[in-house]
């Protein structure tokens, strides 16, 4: 698949904090972090995007990150609080979202969504939804 | 205009029934009319003008950028800047949701005679079931249709032939003849009840749910004026009726029971039930709006999948957010928090956080890179800056007033 | 591999070798380069923040503020300590280059 | 983006605003302190909701007799009103004003509470003439309370 990227990017504005969708346009999180690789004699390159609770917690304070991580390990639903998306997986950047060439359901970003679906939602009878639209 | 676009009016009326004429507007309008007759109508008029513009802006923003406000705020200002307002707003939305659920419980208490707190859990179940089972357009259409019953206030006001001269004079701000602290407190409450932050988060998310695009910009303008105008007319009518019925008898509204007498004179047989049903429906609309606003805001802040039209299996976190919010807010009423006190308190803090809502709004609406030719013109900017100034004055004034007038 | 987190870099104060403050980093320009996406320059100062937030002083306040963001080419910023980004030339030199 | 500088700017503007805000809050507190009311004025303020509750009871009784409100509503309203009037009576009892000022008020509150309970009983029994009698009694009490209040207003410094 051909990537659709603008010719020039302003990383903070065009990438960071943007809504992330998978190849079926399912919303799977936001660009919580962005990691640059520093190279000797060559310009820094975007290595990967990061998503997850640990990334957000780190922005508040490194100590908050360790609390959030301890909590995550205790609950045990998510294997990682830091989901890394390699730059190669970025498919399209438009003003309102970033599209990845992945399937949301197969990523750690959907760990909670799946756990809640299987352990809570599945036990409540659903109504007319899903048939609408 | 296509049918689909004409039907968008439902979003406006729903936003208005729930967001404008809600438990807070009922309480503060009844108090304003009962104590100061028509003298506080200016606060309502000012609030209406501001809210029409702000609602129009949030709709225009969503139509042009396909983004709802919380989504855009997180993207534009970053997670750390948004974190504190997000937490504070969630807390306020929670308290306001408690007040609205209290309003529904009170309406049912009027109709059945059973205690208010007894209704807390059944009401929570009812509101939740409504959200869980129906689609966004079903919620929109049924609530806005049922919301027309609040027009009973307008009919009542019209039948009383209020002194038009005094009503018009009330549209201009004047100094109070008595109880200045109370006057200020009610004015703040009225504005806080009208310009609630959740209104904009809900309305813009609703526009995204209804898949608006740039062609909706003109329709949106009409929806904002008609929808908010609807809520405003009903609130004016509530003030007029309170001024005609309660004020001459010296009845102040210190309790919702006193407000419940408002329509009993003009509609001897139906008045009591009409008041209860109007209050109940307005509060259902608001409770639906608030719980969705909370779910929209959280989902957009963290990027979860969201939408009232999705099967709950596809947006588990979104659905469970409103589920948890409704349940927790109902506990406030179950444990006997006074609905009127909770209402007045949450209206005052709604006014308090308004500056933090209006400022990012002003910045977003002027971003040409996002909005292109649909960015704000000078009139909209002047109104937003006026809102910001009013909001800051309110915030500064409302703290001492909370102790003096509350 | 030496990496730096963009979300933690934004808002940091850049100083030149003499310790003079150049401003805070508010924007990072990049462009796609084959399979990669590489940084071209860093933008500093209030003007960078304003343009980043889409604020135009002229539109908002009615008078224009003619200040351009200070731009640093990628090869003149040392990010080995992301908490203390350092300019590799003096501030005067950087400004002089632009004329 | 992570606009740390943005947050910084907001924070500094808040902290610059803090002295102003603090000064206003201080001014308000001072106003409160200066405006500390005499016991007489305080009692006068407390009777305002009492007058409103007596009027509410009267209107509720009238509307019940006109078949406009259900009995359960009268019961709930009367219960609430009796409680609120009791609170005013208690405040009057504790007030340091001379007995010739507070005793008539206490008597009025007792009478109003009795009328409220009487109304509740009449409605429970479905006795319309009795309810009408309580309404008339409440109307009289309303007048008496108004007279007491205007008497106090005349005397207040």
Tab-separated table of C-alpha atoms in Angstrom, chain D residues 26-149:
chain	number	residue	atom	x	y	z
D	26	UNK	CA	-10.268	39.426	51.207
D	27	UNK	CA	-12.437	42.438	50.379
D	28	UNK	CA	-15.473	40.203	50.263
D	29	UNK	CA	-14.593	38.665	53.616
D	30	UNK	CA	-14.104	42.120	55.084
D	31	UNK	CA	-17.480	43.185	53.710
D	32	UNK	CA	-18.952	40.131	55.338
D	33	UNK	CA	-17.310	41.001	58.612
D	34	UNK	CA	-18.345	44.681	58.471
D	35	UNK	CA	-21.848	43.735	57.482
D	36	UNK	CA	-22.152	41.412	60.466
D	37	UNK	CA	-25.734	41.909	61.417
D	38	UNK	CA	-27.345	42.697	64.733
D	39	UNK	CA	-29.291	39.825	66.349
D	40	UNK	CA	-32.504	41.636	65.486
D	41	UNK	CA	-31.633	41.836	61.794
D	42	UNK	CA	-30.563	38.211	61.788
D	43	UNK	CA	-33.898	37.188	63.239
D	44	UNK	CA	-35.673	39.349	60.697
D	45	UNK	CA	-33.806	37.576	57.887
D	46	UNK	CA	-34.701	34.179	59.283
D	47	UNK	CA	-38.394	35.015	59.235
D	48	UNK	CA	-38.364	35.628	55.502
D	49	UNK	CA	-38.329	31.938	54.536
D	50	UNK	CA	-40.807	31.362	57.372
D	51	UNK	CA	-43.250	33.780	55.746
D	52	UNK	CA	-42.629	32.031	52.447
D	53	UNK	CA	-43.338	28.619	53.965
D	54	UNK	CA	-46.587	29.806	55.593
D	55	UNK	CA	-47.669	31.205	52.204
D	56	UNK	CA	-46.703	27.891	50.608
D	57	UNK	CA	-48.818	25.948	53.105
D	58	UNK	CA	-51.753	28.225	52.465
D	59	UNK	CA	-51.497	27.930	48.693
D	60	UNK	CA	-51.047	24.158	48.927
D	61	UNK	CA	-54.217	23.891	51.029
D	62	UNK	CA	-56.138	26.078	48.605
D	63	UNK	CA	-54.966	24.067	45.616
D	64	UNK	CA	-55.868	20.792	47.326
D	65	UNK	CA	-59.364	22.084	47.965
D	66	UNK	CA	-59.561	22.973	44.267
D	67	UNK	CA	-58.507	19.415	43.352
D	68	UNK	CA	-55.297	20.689	41.763
D	69	UNK	CA	-52.709	18.841	43.812
D	70	UNK	CA	-52.713	15.303	45.220
D	71	UNK	CA	-52.842	14.540	48.940
D	72	UNK	CA	-49.344	13.058	48.856
D	73	UNK	CA	-47.986	16.434	47.728
D	74	UNK	CA	-49.710	18.254	50.603
D	75	UNK	CA	-48.269	15.732	52.996
D	76	UNK	CA	-44.713	16.106	51.719
D	77	UNK	CA	-44.925	19.912	51.538
D	78	UNK	CA	-46.497	20.240	54.978
D	79	UNK	CA	-43.848	17.959	56.456
D	80	UNK	CA	-41.071	20.052	54.950
D	81	UNK	CA	-42.744	23.346	55.979
D	82	UNK	CA	-43.271	22.224	59.570
D	83	UNK	CA	-39.577	21.286	59.804
D	84	UNK	CA	-38.441	24.612	58.370
D	85	UNK	CA	-40.784	26.597	60.672
D	86	UNK	CA	-39.445	24.571	63.592
D	87	UNK	CA	-35.909	25.603	62.665
D	88	UNK	CA	-36.948	29.278	62.678
D	89	UNK	CA	-38.686	28.854	66.038
D	90	UNK	CA	-35.524	27.304	67.434
D	91	UNK	CA	-33.409	30.172	66.109
D	92	UNK	CA	-35.808	32.636	67.712
D	93	UNK	CA	-35.487	30.763	71.005
D	94	UNK	CA	-31.689	31.036	70.930
D	95	UNK	CA	-31.633	34.660	69.767
D	96	UNK	CA	-30.310	37.177	72.321
D	97	UNK	CA	-33.062	39.699	71.450
D	98	UNK	CA	-35.352	40.812	74.286
D	99	UNK	CA	-38.192	38.395	75.090
D	100	UNK	CA	-40.890	40.867	74.083
D	101	UNK	CA	-39.482	40.664	70.545
D	102	UNK	CA	-38.936	36.934	70.232
D	103	UNK	CA	-41.859	35.542	72.247
D	104	UNK	CA	-44.558	36.711	69.821
D	105	UNK	CA	-42.497	35.252	66.978
D	106	UNK	CA	-42.109	31.921	68.763
D	107	UNK	CA	-45.857	31.858	69.395
D	108	UNK	CA	-46.470	32.598	65.703
D	109	UNK	CA	-44.185	29.765	64.620
D	110	UNK	CA	-45.853	27.321	66.982
D	111	UNK	CA	-49.261	28.322	65.656
D	112	UNK	CA	-48.077	28.010	62.052
D	113	UNK	CA	-46.635	24.559	62.675
D	114	UNK	CA	-49.878	23.502	64.277
D	115	UNK	CA	-51.791	24.816	61.272
D	116	UNK	CA	-49.459	22.932	58.937
D	117	UNK	CA	-49.940	19.676	60.841
D	118	UNK	CA	-53.677	20.395	60.984
D	119	UNK	CA	-53.751	20.822	57.222
D	120	UNK	CA	-51.890	17.553	56.775
D	121	UNK	CA	-54.397	15.729	59.007
D	122	UNK	CA	-57.393	17.306	57.275
D	123	UNK	CA	-56.065	16.263	53.880
D	124	UNK	CA	-55.319	12.747	55.085
D	125	UNK	CA	-58.894	12.489	56.356
D	126	UNK	CA	-60.200	14.005	53.115
D	127	UNK	CA	-61.951	16.676	55.176
D	128	UNK	CA	-62.353	19.740	52.946
D	129	UNK	CA	-64.060	22.086	55.446
D	130	UNK	CA	-61.282	21.353	57.968
D	131	UNK	CA	-58.655	22.051	55.326
D	132	UNK	CA	-60.401	25.323	54.489
D	133	UNK	CA	-60.331	26.278	58.188
D	134	UNK	CA	-56.567	25.667	58.318
D	135	UNK	CA	-56.116	27.738	55.163
D	136	UNK	CA	-57.974	30.621	56.785
D	137	UNK	CA	-55.840	30.224	59.916
D	138	UNK	CA	-52.681	30.303	57.819
D	139	UNK	CA	-53.867	33.444	56.040
D	140	UNK	CA	-54.363	35.126	59.419
D	141	UNK	CA	-50.892	34.009	60.578
D	142	UNK	CA	-49.389	35.357	57.371
D	143	UNK	CA	-50.852	38.777	58.246
D	144	UNK	CA	-49.601	38.571	61.822
D	145	UNK	CA	-46.095	37.647	60.743
D	146	UNK	CA	-46.066	40.509	58.231
D	147	UNK	CA	-47.146	42.873	61.028
D	148	UNK	CA	-44.402	41.548	63.323
D	149	UNK	CA	-41.831	41.977	60.567
